[in-house]
Amino acid sequence: MKNFIFQTVPVLHFGEGCLAELPGQIAALRASRPMIVTDKGIVNAGLIVPVEKTLSEAGFDVAIFDSVIADPPEAIVLQAIAAAKAAGADIVIGLGGGSSLDTAKVVAALAVDGAQPLADIYGIGLLERKGLPTILIPTTSGTGSEVTAISILTTGETTKAGIISPHLVADVALLDPALTLGLPANVTAATGIDAMVHAIESYTSRNGKNPVSDMLAIEALKLLTSHIETACSDGSNMVAREAMLRGSMLAGQAFANSPVGAIHALAYPLGGIYHIPHGLSNALVMPYVMQFNLEAAAPLYAELADALDLPRGSENSSEARAQQLIDFLEGLAVKVKAPRKLREIGIAKDATIELAEAAMLQTRLLDNNPREVTLADAQRIYDAAW
Ligand SMILES: [Zn+2]
């Protein structure tokens, strides 16, 4: 066995009703002036109400920044940092999907005196020190952002760039499945497939794959694949919601250590250029990247097919078994009514060149992929997905 390193959030609170632990966790971090970082969708859906209520009943004077938008641009992050400083916040509470949580992590890192400029911290390990304490509360299942050391922001017009640092890891992740009950079926489907992709890409990563991340990825994939249909068709089913949230958290812990590859690299341009939500972007390119990866990743895909106990066909090769995994996942995506083709979401046929060129900029992710991806490969994959 190769030596390995595994890191995760030091404190996890998980389960229905665990939102009640929030005041105690803030106090344990010796903070008294929380700022919630969230988006208007969370406010309009009423999801901020129980959080605010829990905090105000515990005597906290809460500041709120609710202007996060999807694919968070730098300008919004800078506004949030200024708001946190103006409010005298001494702890940041991220509430929402990946965009809000990713923003909250960067705000916490930089809303302190003497912080580095935002432009200096893109990349791996360039953030020099920890900022304010952070508690992250996901409302989707999900990006897994609550347990990762990664924030993805949009720089310039369309490019997505990552900040990766152990200093971005939250102090506490608080996962209450009750907060996910109201997620619409299409969001449940897309974010659930994204979480599956985290598990699959972590399991096949060329960098950082280790026995702990593998164990987490397998358990995540089992939970997510066996509950996504119910979570989509019966959103108030707490058993399914709990399993999806647990699965996305485990997948997050896996890929935080054994990072994602070409499915994400090819998904990002769909978000950056067309503002397709992250989960849907991943769902759209997943089967085609997996098909492309087959020649390098078939044995690992076959292991996942075995772990899921998929019914065996007549042929027993690892390629055949791997193909069963791809077909099974595609079947699930169809069952939960995720759009399956780029043309269904309004992307023009001739856009695949621009998309492929943008995907090639995601060198950090492509380097994790089990098979090398060239520009021509990327365009062929987009063409297949079109
Ligand atoms: Zn993702």
mmCIF file of C-alpha atoms and ligand atoms in Angstrom:
data_model
loop_
_atom_site.group_PDB
_atom_site.id
_atom_site.type_symbol
_atom_site.label_atom_id
_atom_site.label_comp_id
_atom_site.label_asym_id
_atom_site.label_seq_id
_atom_site.Cartn_x
_atom_site.Cartn_y
_atom_site.Cartn_z
ATOM 1 C CA MET A 1 0.000 0.000 0.000
ATOM 2 C CA LYS A 2 1.190 3.519 -0.831
ATOM 3 C CA ASN A 3 1.508 6.030 2.007
ATOM 4 C CA PHE A 4 -1.422 8.404 2.047
ATOM 5 C CA ILE A 5 -2.852 11.465 3.717
ATOM 6 C CA PHE A 6 -6.514 12.001 4.562
ATOM 7 C CA GLN A 7 -8.003 15.204 5.947
ATOM 8 C CA THR A 8 -11.545 16.244 6.736
ATOM 9 C CA VAL A 9 -13.626 18.658 8.788
ATOM 10 C CA PRO A 10 -12.872 18.234 12.516
ATOM 11 C CA VAL A 11 -16.504 18.349 13.693
ATOM 12 C CA LEU A 12 -19.541 16.960 11.879
ATOM 13 C CA HIS A 13 -23.062 17.263 13.183
ATOM 14 C CA PHE A 14 -25.426 15.108 11.163
ATOM 15 C CA GLY A 15 -29.121 14.315 11.424
ATOM 16 C CA GLU A 16 -32.651 15.622 11.451
ATOM 17 C CA GLY A 17 -32.927 18.574 13.806
ATOM 18 C CA CYS A 18 -29.199 19.056 14.337
ATOM 19 C CA LEU A 19 -29.562 22.695 13.332
ATOM 20 C CA ALA A 20 -30.306 23.167 17.049
ATOM 21 C CA GLU A 21 -26.581 22.566 17.696
ATOM 22 C CA LEU A 22 -25.594 25.753 15.864
ATOM 23 C CA PRO A 23 -25.540 28.191 18.825
ATOM 24 C CA GLY A 24 -23.501 25.792 20.943
ATOM 25 C CA GLN A 25 -20.997 25.310 18.128
ATOM 26 C CA ILE A 26 -20.601 29.078 17.678
ATOM 27 C CA ALA A 27 -19.972 29.454 21.399
ATOM 28 C CA ALA A 28 -17.504 26.550 21.347
ATOM 29 C CA LEU A 29 -15.547 28.438 18.693
ATOM 30 C CA ARG A 30 -15.541 31.466 21.066
ATOM 31 C CA ALA A 31 -17.399 33.604 18.550
ATOM 32 C CA SER A 32 -20.309 35.949 19.187
ATOM 33 C CA ARG A 33 -21.022 37.879 15.998
ATOM 34 C CA PRO A 34 -22.043 35.522 13.174
ATOM 35 C CA MET A 35 -22.560 36.554 9.580
ATOM 36 C CA ILE A 36 -24.655 34.219 7.422
ATOM 37 C CA VAL A 37 -23.465 33.997 3.795
ATOM 38 C CA THR A 38 -26.259 32.792 1.541
ATOM 39 C CA ASP A 39 -28.306 33.571 -1.573
ATOM 40 C CA LYS A 40 -31.728 35.010 -2.365
ATOM 41 C CA GLY A 41 -33.072 31.569 -3.285
ATOM 42 C CA ILE A 42 -32.499 30.372 0.281
ATOM 43 C CA VAL A 43 -34.114 33.518 1.657
ATOM 44 C CA ASN A 44 -37.124 33.258 -0.687
ATOM 45 C CA ALA A 45 -37.580 29.561 0.104
ATOM 46 C CA GLY A 46 -37.752 30.475 3.790
ATOM 47 C CA LEU A 47 -34.757 28.300 4.618
ATOM 48 C CA ILE A 48 -32.971 31.122 6.379
ATOM 49 C CA VAL A 49 -35.837 31.476 8.869
ATOM 50 C CA PRO A 50 -35.044 28.487 11.120
ATOM 51 C CA VAL A 51 -31.351 29.388 11.097
ATOM 52 C CA GLU A 52 -31.946 33.018 12.011
ATOM 53 C CA LYS A 53 -34.499 31.994 14.630
ATOM 54 C CA THR A 54 -32.145 29.464 16.217
ATOM 55 C CA LEU A 55 -29.466 32.132 16.454
ATOM 56 C CA SER A 56 -31.603 35.031 17.642
ATOM 57 C CA GLU A 57 -33.280 32.867 20.296
ATOM 58 C CA ALA A 58 -29.807 32.033 21.560
ATOM 59 C CA GLY A 59 -29.111 35.766 21.852
ATOM 60 C CA PHE A 60 -26.874 36.270 18.820
ATOM 61 C CA ASP A 61 -27.016 39.482 16.821
ATOM 62 C CA VAL A 62 -26.878 38.066 13.282
ATOM 63 C CA ALA A 63 -25.593 39.794 10.150
ATOM 64 C CA ILE A 64 -26.766 38.476 6.772
ATOM 65 C CA PHE A 65 -25.160 38.641 3.346
ATOM 66 C CA ASP A 66 -27.642 37.136 0.881
ATOM 67 C CA SER A 67 -26.271 38.305 -2.485
ATOM 68 C CA VAL A 68 -24.371 35.165 -3.487
ATOM 69 C CA ILE A 69 -25.184 34.066 -7.039
ATOM 70 C CA ALA A 70 -24.456 30.814 -8.867
ATOM 71 C CA ASP A 71 -20.925 30.462 -10.213
ATOM 72 C CA PRO A 72 -19.921 33.184 -7.728
ATOM 73 C CA PRO A 73 -17.946 35.978 -9.420
ATOM 74 C CA GLU A 74 -15.068 37.660 -7.612
ATOM 75 C CA ALA A 75 -16.983 40.942 -7.267
ATOM 76 C CA ILE A 76 -19.643 39.260 -5.097
ATOM 77 C CA VAL A 77 -17.009 37.622 -2.925
ATOM 78 C CA LEU A 78 -15.288 40.970 -2.408
ATOM 79 C CA GLN A 79 -18.642 42.551 -1.472
ATOM 80 C CA ALA A 80 -19.240 39.796 1.070
ATOM 81 C CA ILE A 81 -15.784 40.275 2.580
ATOM 82 C CA ALA A 82 -16.461 44.012 2.943
ATOM 83 C CA ALA A 83 -19.853 43.256 4.522
ATOM 84 C CA ALA A 84 -18.295 40.870 7.039
ATOM 85 C CA LYS A 85 -15.704 43.461 8.041
ATOM 86 C CA ALA A 86 -18.317 46.237 8.284
ATOM 87 C CA ALA A 87 -20.498 44.006 10.482
ATOM 88 C CA GLY A 88 -17.589 43.110 12.739
ATOM 89 C CA ALA A 89 -18.303 39.425 12.103
ATOM 90 C CA ASP A 90 -16.118 37.012 14.045
ATOM 91 C CA ILE A 91 -17.533 33.825 12.495
ATOM 92 C CA VAL A 92 -18.943 33.012 9.040
ATOM 93 C CA ILE A 93 -21.940 30.705 8.635
ATOM 94 C CA GLY A 94 -22.320 29.397 5.074
ATOM 95 C CA LEU A 95 -25.886 28.343 4.268
ATOM 96 C CA GLY A 96 -26.989 26.950 0.902
ATOM 97 C CA GLY A 97 -25.652 25.046 -2.072
ATOM 98 C CA GLY A 98 -22.087 24.953 -3.310
ATOM 99 C CA SER A 99 -21.978 28.587 -4.407
ATOM 100 C CA SER A 100 -22.906 29.921 -0.967
ATOM 101 C CA LEU A 101 -20.623 27.510 0.871
ATOM 102 C CA ASP A 102 -17.674 28.165 -1.442
ATOM 103 C CA THR A 103 -18.181 31.913 -1.043
ATOM 104 C CA ALA A 104 -18.452 31.597 2.747
ATOM 105 C CA LYS A 105 -15.128 29.765 2.914
ATOM 106 C CA VAL A 106 -13.282 32.491 1.010
ATOM 107 C CA VAL A 107 -15.019 35.252 2.974
ATOM 108 C CA ALA A 108 -13.917 33.645 6.239
ATOM 109 C CA ALA A 109 -10.365 33.347 4.939
ATOM 110 C CA LEU A 110 -10.060 36.953 3.808
ATOM 111 C CA ALA A 111 -12.306 39.008 6.142
ATOM 112 C CA VAL A 112 -9.443 39.556 8.556
ATOM 113 C CA ASP A 113 -6.849 42.311 8.846
ATOM 114 C CA GLY A 114 -3.736 41.774 6.767
ATOM 115 C CA ALA A 115 -5.340 39.106 4.556
ATOM 116 C CA GLN A 116 -3.814 38.325 1.148
ATOM 117 C CA PRO A 117 -5.470 39.768 -1.978
ATOM 118 C CA LEU A 118 -8.017 37.353 -3.512
ATOM 119 C CA ALA A 119 -6.010 37.242 -6.760
ATOM 120 C CA ASP A 120 -3.032 35.742 -4.903
ATOM 121 C CA ILE A 121 -4.724 32.653 -3.487
ATOM 122 C CA TYR A 122 -5.942 30.785 -6.617
ATOM 123 C CA GLY A 123 -4.268 27.422 -6.943
ATOM 124 C CA ILE A 124 -3.117 24.790 -4.500
ATOM 125 C CA GLY A 125 -1.804 25.770 -1.084
ATOM 126 C CA LEU A 126 -1.322 29.485 -1.715
ATOM 127 C CA LEU A 127 -3.602 30.721 1.073
ATOM 128 C CA GLU A 128 -1.131 31.422 3.852
ATOM 129 C CA ARG A 129 -3.253 31.340 6.986
ATOM 130 C CA LYS A 130 -6.658 30.620 8.416
ATOM 131 C CA GLY A 131 -9.085 33.499 8.796
ATOM 132 C CA LEU A 132 -12.342 33.566 10.769
ATOM 133 C CA PRO A 133 -13.912 30.341 12.032
ATOM 134 C CA THR A 134 -16.484 28.810 9.686
ATOM 135 C CA ILE A 135 -19.588 26.669 10.081
ATOM 136 C CA LEU A 136 -21.105 25.284 6.869
ATOM 137 C CA ILE A 137 -24.731 24.194 6.530
ATOM 138 C CA PRO A 138 -25.588 22.593 3.156
ATOM 139 C CA THR A 139 -29.126 22.757 1.793
ATOM 140 C CA THR A 140 -28.483 20.487 -1.220
ATOM 141 C CA SER A 141 -27.168 16.934 -1.561
ATOM 142 C CA GLY A 142 -24.900 18.107 -3.055
ATOM 143 C CA THR A 143 -21.594 19.548 -3.760
ATOM 144 C CA GLY A 144 -19.988 18.212 -0.602
ATOM 145 C CA SER A 145 -18.485 21.695 -0.263
ATOM 146 C CA GLU A 146 -19.157 21.568 3.493
ATOM 147 C CA VAL A 147 -16.374 19.006 3.870
ATOM 148 C CA THR A 148 -13.872 20.096 1.217
ATOM 149 C CA ALA A 149 -10.856 22.412 1.219
ATOM 150 C CA ILE A 150 -11.906 23.842 -2.135
ATOM 151 C CA SER A 151 -13.720 26.961 -3.315
ATOM 152 C CA ILE A 152 -14.559 27.453 -6.977
ATOM 153 C CA LEU A 153 -15.076 31.036 -8.136
ATOM 154 C CA THR A 154 -15.637 32.622 -11.533
ATOM 155 C CA THR A 155 -12.764 34.838 -12.584
ATOM 156 C CA GLY A 156 -13.048 37.287 -15.447
ATOM 157 C CA GLU A 157 -16.092 36.661 -17.647
ATOM 158 C CA THR A 158 -16.374 32.908 -17.825
ATOM 159 C CA THR A 159 -13.433 31.010 -16.342
ATOM 160 C CA LYS A 160 -13.834 28.942 -13.201
ATOM 161 C CA ALA A 161 -10.823 28.840 -10.916
ATOM 162 C CA GLY A 162 -10.239 26.916 -7.728
ATOM 163 C CA ILE A 163 -8.695 27.865 -4.416
ATOM 164 C CA ILE A 164 -7.451 24.806 -2.571
ATOM 165 C CA SER A 165 -6.059 25.097 0.932
ATOM 166 C CA PRO A 166 -6.366 23.270 4.246
ATOM 167 C CA HIS A 167 -7.165 26.723 5.686
ATOM 168 C CA LEU A 168 -10.494 26.646 3.802
ATOM 169 C CA VAL A 169 -11.680 23.548 5.684
ATOM 170 C CA ALA A 170 -14.623 24.503 7.890
ATOM 171 C CA ASP A 171 -14.417 24.147 11.670
ATOM 172 C CA VAL A 172 -17.861 22.550 11.759
ATOM 173 C CA ALA A 173 -20.155 21.046 9.132
ATOM 174 C CA LEU A 174 -23.751 20.872 10.221
ATOM 175 C CA LEU A 175 -25.917 18.645 8.050
ATOM 176 C CA ASP A 176 -29.619 18.653 8.779
ATOM 177 C CA PRO A 177 -31.634 16.745 6.154
ATOM 178 C CA ALA A 178 -34.764 18.674 7.174
ATOM 179 C CA LEU A 179 -33.228 21.656 5.339
ATOM 180 C CA THR A 180 -33.259 19.671 2.068
ATOM 181 C CA LEU A 181 -36.931 18.593 2.148
ATOM 182 C CA GLY A 182 -38.084 21.441 -0.094
ATOM 183 C CA LEU A 183 -35.533 20.968 -2.874
ATOM 184 C CA PRO A 184 -37.328 20.705 -6.239
ATOM 185 C CA ALA A 185 -37.020 17.358 -8.052
ATOM 186 C CA ASN A 186 -34.845 18.735 -10.864
ATOM 187 C CA VAL A 187 -32.338 20.183 -8.389
ATOM 188 C CA THR A 188 -32.410 16.975 -6.336
ATOM 189 C CA ALA A 189 -31.649 15.002 -9.496
ATOM 190 C CA ALA A 190 -28.816 17.215 -10.750
ATOM 191 C CA THR A 191 -27.104 17.695 -7.398
ATOM 192 C CA GLY A 192 -27.506 13.999 -6.613
ATOM 193 C CA ILE A 193 -25.816 13.026 -9.884
ATOM 194 C CA ASP A 194 -23.034 15.530 -9.137
ATOM 195 C CA ALA A 195 -22.454 13.772 -5.811
ATOM 196 C CA MET A 196 -22.308 10.397 -7.613
ATOM 197 C CA VAL A 197 -19.733 11.870 -9.990
ATOM 198 C CA HIS A 198 -17.669 12.983 -6.980
ATOM 199 C CA ALA A 199 -17.638 9.394 -5.730
ATOM 200 C CA ILE A 200 -16.793 7.905 -9.153
ATOM 201 C CA GLU A 201 -14.080 10.419 -10.034
ATOM 202 C CA SER A 202 -12.553 10.117 -6.570
ATOM 203 C CA TYR A 203 -12.434 6.331 -6.943
ATOM 204 C CA THR A 204 -10.631 6.606 -10.297
ATOM 205 C CA SER A 205 -8.398 9.612 -9.493
ATOM 206 C CA ARG A 206 -4.738 9.378 -10.439
ATOM 207 C CA ASN A 207 -3.810 11.578 -7.468
ATOM 208 C CA GLY A 208 -4.572 10.962 -3.825
ATOM 209 C CA LYS A 209 -6.722 7.828 -4.183
ATOM 210 C CA ASN A 210 -6.383 5.921 -0.922
ATOM 211 C CA PRO A 211 -8.176 3.242 1.112
ATOM 212 C CA VAL A 212 -10.188 5.776 3.136
ATOM 213 C CA SER A 213 -11.369 7.779 0.117
ATOM 214 C CA ASP A 214 -12.240 4.508 -1.656
ATOM 215 C CA MET A 215 -14.342 3.310 1.264
ATOM 216 C CA LEU A 216 -16.165 6.640 1.422
ATOM 217 C CA ALA A 217 -16.716 6.730 -2.351
ATOM 218 C CA ILE A 218 -18.240 3.251 -2.399
ATOM 219 C CA GLU A 219 -20.580 3.928 0.522
ATOM 220 C CA ALA A 220 -21.547 7.267 -1.028
ATOM 221 C CA LEU A 221 -22.360 5.688 -4.382
ATOM 222 C CA LYS A 222 -24.475 2.981 -2.732
ATOM 223 C CA LEU A 223 -26.499 5.543 -0.768
ATOM 224 C CA LEU A 224 -26.935 7.957 -3.662
ATOM 225 C CA THR A 225 -27.882 5.410 -6.318
ATOM 226 C CA SER A 226 -30.373 3.625 -4.075
ATOM 227 C CA HIS A 227 -32.206 6.755 -2.850
ATOM 228 C CA ILE A 228 -32.119 9.305 -5.666
ATOM 229 C CA GLU A 229 -35.334 8.123 -7.317
ATOM 230 C CA THR A 230 -37.343 8.352 -4.090
ATOM 231 C CA ALA A 231 -35.781 11.694 -3.179
ATOM 232 C CA CYS A 232 -36.901 13.019 -6.583
ATOM 233 C CA SER A 233 -40.393 11.493 -6.663
ATOM 234 C CA ASP A 234 -41.229 11.977 -2.965
ATOM 235 C CA GLY A 235 -39.283 15.009 -1.767
ATOM 236 C CA SER A 236 -40.690 14.889 1.756
ATOM 237 C CA ASN A 237 -39.335 11.372 2.346
ATOM 238 C CA MET A 238 -36.917 11.935 5.226
ATOM 239 C CA VAL A 239 -35.229 8.529 4.842
ATOM 240 C CA ALA A 240 -34.315 9.304 1.239
ATOM 241 C CA ARG A 241 -33.291 12.893 2.022
ATOM 242 C CA GLU A 242 -31.108 11.722 4.903
ATOM 243 C CA ALA A 243 -29.418 9.092 2.715
ATOM 244 C CA MET A 244 -28.780 11.605 -0.080
ATOM 245 C CA LEU A 245 -27.262 14.158 2.302
ATOM 246 C CA ARG A 246 -25.096 11.489 3.944
ATOM 247 C CA GLY A 247 -24.037 10.194 0.537
ATOM 248 C CA SER A 248 -23.082 13.629 -0.748
ATOM 249 C CA MET A 249 -21.100 14.326 2.433
ATOM 250 C CA LEU A 250 -19.184 11.027 2.136
ATOM 251 C CA ALA A 251 -18.494 11.680 -1.547
ATOM 252 C CA GLY A 252 -17.275 15.159 -0.577
ATOM 253 C CA GLN A 253 -14.884 13.695 1.966
ATOM 254 C CA ALA A 254 -13.638 11.256 -0.683
ATOM 255 C CA PHE A 255 -12.956 13.801 -3.422
ATOM 256 C CA ALA A 256 -11.519 16.351 -1.000
ATOM 257 C CA ASN A 257 -8.626 13.894 -0.689
ATOM 258 C CA SER A 258 -8.698 12.080 -4.017
ATOM 259 C CA PRO A 259 -9.781 14.814 -6.413
ATOM 260 C CA VAL A 260 -12.158 14.785 -9.376
ATOM 261 C CA GLY A 261 -11.161 14.573 -13.056
ATOM 262 C CA ALA A 262 -12.375 15.087 -16.591
ATOM 263 C CA ILE A 263 -16.132 14.944 -15.929
ATOM 264 C CA HIS A 264 -15.704 18.069 -13.816
ATOM 265 C CA ALA A 265 -13.162 19.589 -16.227
ATOM 266 C CA LEU A 266 -15.703 19.287 -19.057
ATOM 267 C CA ALA A 267 -18.603 20.374 -16.846
ATOM 268 C CA TYR A 268 -17.024 23.667 -15.753
ATOM 269 C CA PRO A 269 -17.171 25.409 -19.160
ATOM 270 C CA LEU A 270 -20.927 24.682 -19.294
ATOM 271 C CA GLY A 271 -21.235 26.613 -16.025
ATOM 272 C CA GLY A 272 -18.705 29.302 -16.853
ATOM 273 C CA ILE A 273 -19.953 30.101 -20.373
ATOM 274 C CA TYR A 274 -23.647 29.075 -20.286
ATOM 275 C CA HIS A 275 -24.450 29.217 -16.558
ATOM 276 C CA ILE A 276 -25.749 25.667 -16.606
ATOM 277 C CA PRO A 277 -25.967 24.625 -12.908
ATOM 278 C CA HIS A 278 -22.957 22.615 -11.769
ATOM 279 C CA GLY A 279 -24.865 19.410 -11.047
ATOM 280 C CA LEU A 280 -26.644 19.424 -14.403
ATOM 281 C CA SER A 281 -23.374 20.150 -16.230
ATOM 282 C CA ASN A 282 -21.850 17.065 -14.657
ATOM 283 C CA ALA A 283 -24.909 14.942 -15.360
ATOM 284 C CA LEU A 284 -24.768 15.901 -19.059
ATOM 285 C CA VAL A 285 -21.134 14.945 -19.709
ATOM 286 C CA MET A 286 -20.860 12.036 -17.227
ATOM 287 C CA PRO A 287 -21.667 9.056 -19.490
ATOM 288 C CA TYR A 288 -19.536 10.319 -22.380
ATOM 289 C CA VAL A 289 -16.448 10.989 -20.265
ATOM 290 C CA MET A 290 -16.867 7.602 -18.584
ATOM 291 C CA GLN A 291 -17.139 5.950 -21.989
ATOM 292 C CA PHE A 292 -13.935 7.732 -23.032
ATOM 293 C CA ASN A 293 -12.213 6.685 -19.781
ATOM 294 C CA LEU A 294 -13.203 3.048 -20.215
ATOM 295 C CA GLU A 295 -9.906 1.908 -21.735
ATOM 296 C CA ALA A 296 -7.991 3.158 -18.681
ATOM 297 C CA ALA A 297 -10.566 2.876 -15.902
ATOM 298 C CA ALA A 298 -12.522 -0.290 -16.732
ATOM 299 C CA PRO A 299 -11.131 -2.338 -13.802
ATOM 300 C CA LEU A 300 -12.058 0.417 -11.324
ATOM 301 C CA TYR A 301 -15.502 0.980 -12.849
ATOM 302 C CA ALA A 302 -15.980 -2.789 -12.666
ATOM 303 C CA GLU A 303 -15.158 -2.702 -8.937
ATOM 304 C CA LEU A 304 -17.839 -0.054 -8.462
ATOM 305 C CA ALA A 305 -20.336 -2.156 -10.446
ATOM 306 C CA ASP A 306 -19.532 -5.054 -8.085
ATOM 307 C CA ALA A 307 -19.859 -2.814 -5.010
ATOM 308 C CA LEU A 308 -23.331 -1.772 -6.222
ATOM 309 C CA ASP A 309 -24.174 -5.420 -6.851
ATOM 310 C CA LEU A 310 -25.384 -4.649 -10.374
ATOM 311 C CA PRO A 311 -26.872 -7.678 -12.124
ATOM 312 C CA ARG A 312 -24.239 -9.467 -14.220
ATOM 313 C CA GLY A 313 -24.559 -9.938 -17.958
ATOM 314 C CA SER A 314 -23.352 -12.931 -19.931
ATOM 315 C CA GLU A 315 -19.901 -11.468 -20.582
ATOM 316 C CA ASN A 316 -17.517 -11.302 -17.615
ATOM 317 C CA SER A 317 -14.697 -8.983 -18.759
ATOM 318 C CA SER A 318 -13.963 -5.841 -16.735
ATOM 319 C CA GLU A 319 -14.903 -3.787 -19.837
ATOM 320 C CA ALA A 320 -18.339 -5.416 -19.918
ATOM 321 C CA ARG A 321 -18.772 -4.895 -16.173
ATOM 322 C CA ALA A 322 -17.651 -1.253 -16.476
ATOM 323 C CA GLN A 323 -20.146 -0.744 -19.296
ATOM 324 C CA GLN A 324 -22.879 -2.012 -16.973
ATOM 325 C CA LEU A 325 -21.987 0.740 -14.492
ATOM 326 C CA ILE A 326 -22.166 3.408 -17.211
ATOM 327 C CA ASP A 327 -25.504 2.051 -18.470
ATOM 328 C CA PHE A 328 -26.890 1.831 -14.938
ATOM 329 C CA LEU A 329 -25.967 5.457 -14.154
ATOM 330 C CA GLU A 330 -27.386 6.663 -17.468
ATOM 331 C CA GLY A 331 -30.581 4.741 -16.716
ATOM 332 C CA LEU A 332 -30.850 6.453 -13.330
ATOM 333 C CA ALA A 333 -30.305 9.867 -14.925
ATOM 334 C CA VAL A 334 -33.167 9.135 -17.337
ATOM 335 C CA LYS A 335 -35.438 7.920 -14.513
ATOM 336 C CA VAL A 336 -34.914 11.128 -12.536
ATOM 337 C CA LYS A 337 -35.612 13.119 -15.725
ATOM 338 C CA ALA A 338 -32.277 14.930 -15.919
ATOM 339 C CA PRO A 339 -31.773 16.482 -19.387
ATOM 340 C CA ARG A 340 -29.525 14.100 -21.310
ATOM 341 C CA LYS A 341 -28.201 16.112 -24.237
ATOM 342 C CA LEU A 342 -26.534 19.516 -24.600
ATOM 343 C CA ARG A 343 -28.938 20.394 -27.429
ATOM 344 C CA GLU A 344 -31.886 19.965 -25.024
ATOM 345 C CA ILE A 345 -30.572 22.858 -22.948
ATOM 346 C CA GLY A 346 -30.058 25.205 -25.879
ATOM 347 C CA ILE A 347 -26.375 24.717 -26.677
ATOM 348 C CA ALA A 348 -25.498 25.058 -30.358
ATOM 349 C CA LYS A 349 -23.692 22.269 -32.195
ATOM 350 C CA ASP A 350 -20.769 24.502 -33.141
ATOM 351 C CA ALA A 351 -20.218 25.507 -29.504
ATOM 352 C CA THR A 352 -18.361 22.281 -28.792
ATOM 353 C CA ILE A 353 -15.060 23.748 -30.074
ATOM 354 C CA GLU A 354 -15.193 26.665 -27.655
ATOM 355 C CA LEU A 355 -16.240 24.318 -24.839
ATOM 356 C CA ALA A 356 -13.349 21.953 -25.565
ATOM 357 C CA GLU A 357 -10.844 24.811 -25.584
ATOM 358 C CA ALA A 358 -12.178 26.036 -22.239
ATOM 359 C CA ALA A 359 -12.076 22.535 -20.750
ATOM 360 C CA MET A 360 -8.393 22.208 -21.635
ATOM 361 C CA LEU A 361 -7.678 25.110 -19.249
ATOM 362 C CA GLN A 362 -8.778 22.884 -16.337
ATOM 363 C CA THR A 363 -5.331 21.314 -16.114
ATOM 364 C CA ARG A 364 -5.609 20.736 -12.342
ATOM 365 C CA LEU A 365 -8.610 18.450 -12.909
ATOM 366 C CA LEU A 366 -7.481 16.832 -16.163
ATOM 367 C CA ASP A 367 -4.318 15.728 -14.387
ATOM 368 C CA ASN A 368 -6.459 13.598 -12.022
ATOM 369 C CA ASN A 369 -8.278 11.833 -14.840
ATOM 370 C CA PRO A 370 -7.446 8.151 -15.407
ATOM 371 C CA ARG A 371 -6.936 8.777 -19.145
ATOM 372 C CA GLU A 372 -5.165 11.724 -20.747
ATOM 373 C CA VAL A 373 -7.567 14.088 -22.543
ATOM 374 C CA THR A 374 -6.471 16.023 -25.641
ATOM 375 C CA LEU A 375 -8.300 18.960 -27.206
ATOM 376 C CA ALA A 376 -9.599 16.662 -29.954
ATOM 377 C CA ASP A 377 -10.771 14.134 -27.330
ATOM 378 C CA ALA A 378 -12.599 16.860 -25.409
ATOM 379 C CA GLN A 379 -14.383 18.023 -28.539
ATOM 380 C CA ARG A 380 -15.361 14.463 -29.441
ATOM 381 C CA ILE A 381 -16.793 13.999 -25.945
ATOM 382 C CA TYR A 382 -18.844 17.212 -26.215
ATOM 383 C CA ASP A 383 -19.989 16.185 -29.695
ATOM 384 C CA ALA A 384 -21.174 12.863 -28.271
ATOM 385 C CA ALA A 385 -22.946 14.727 -25.466
ATOM 386 C CA TRP A 386 -24.559 17.153 -27.902
HETATM 387 ZN ZN ZN B 1 -19.154 18.565 -8.488
#
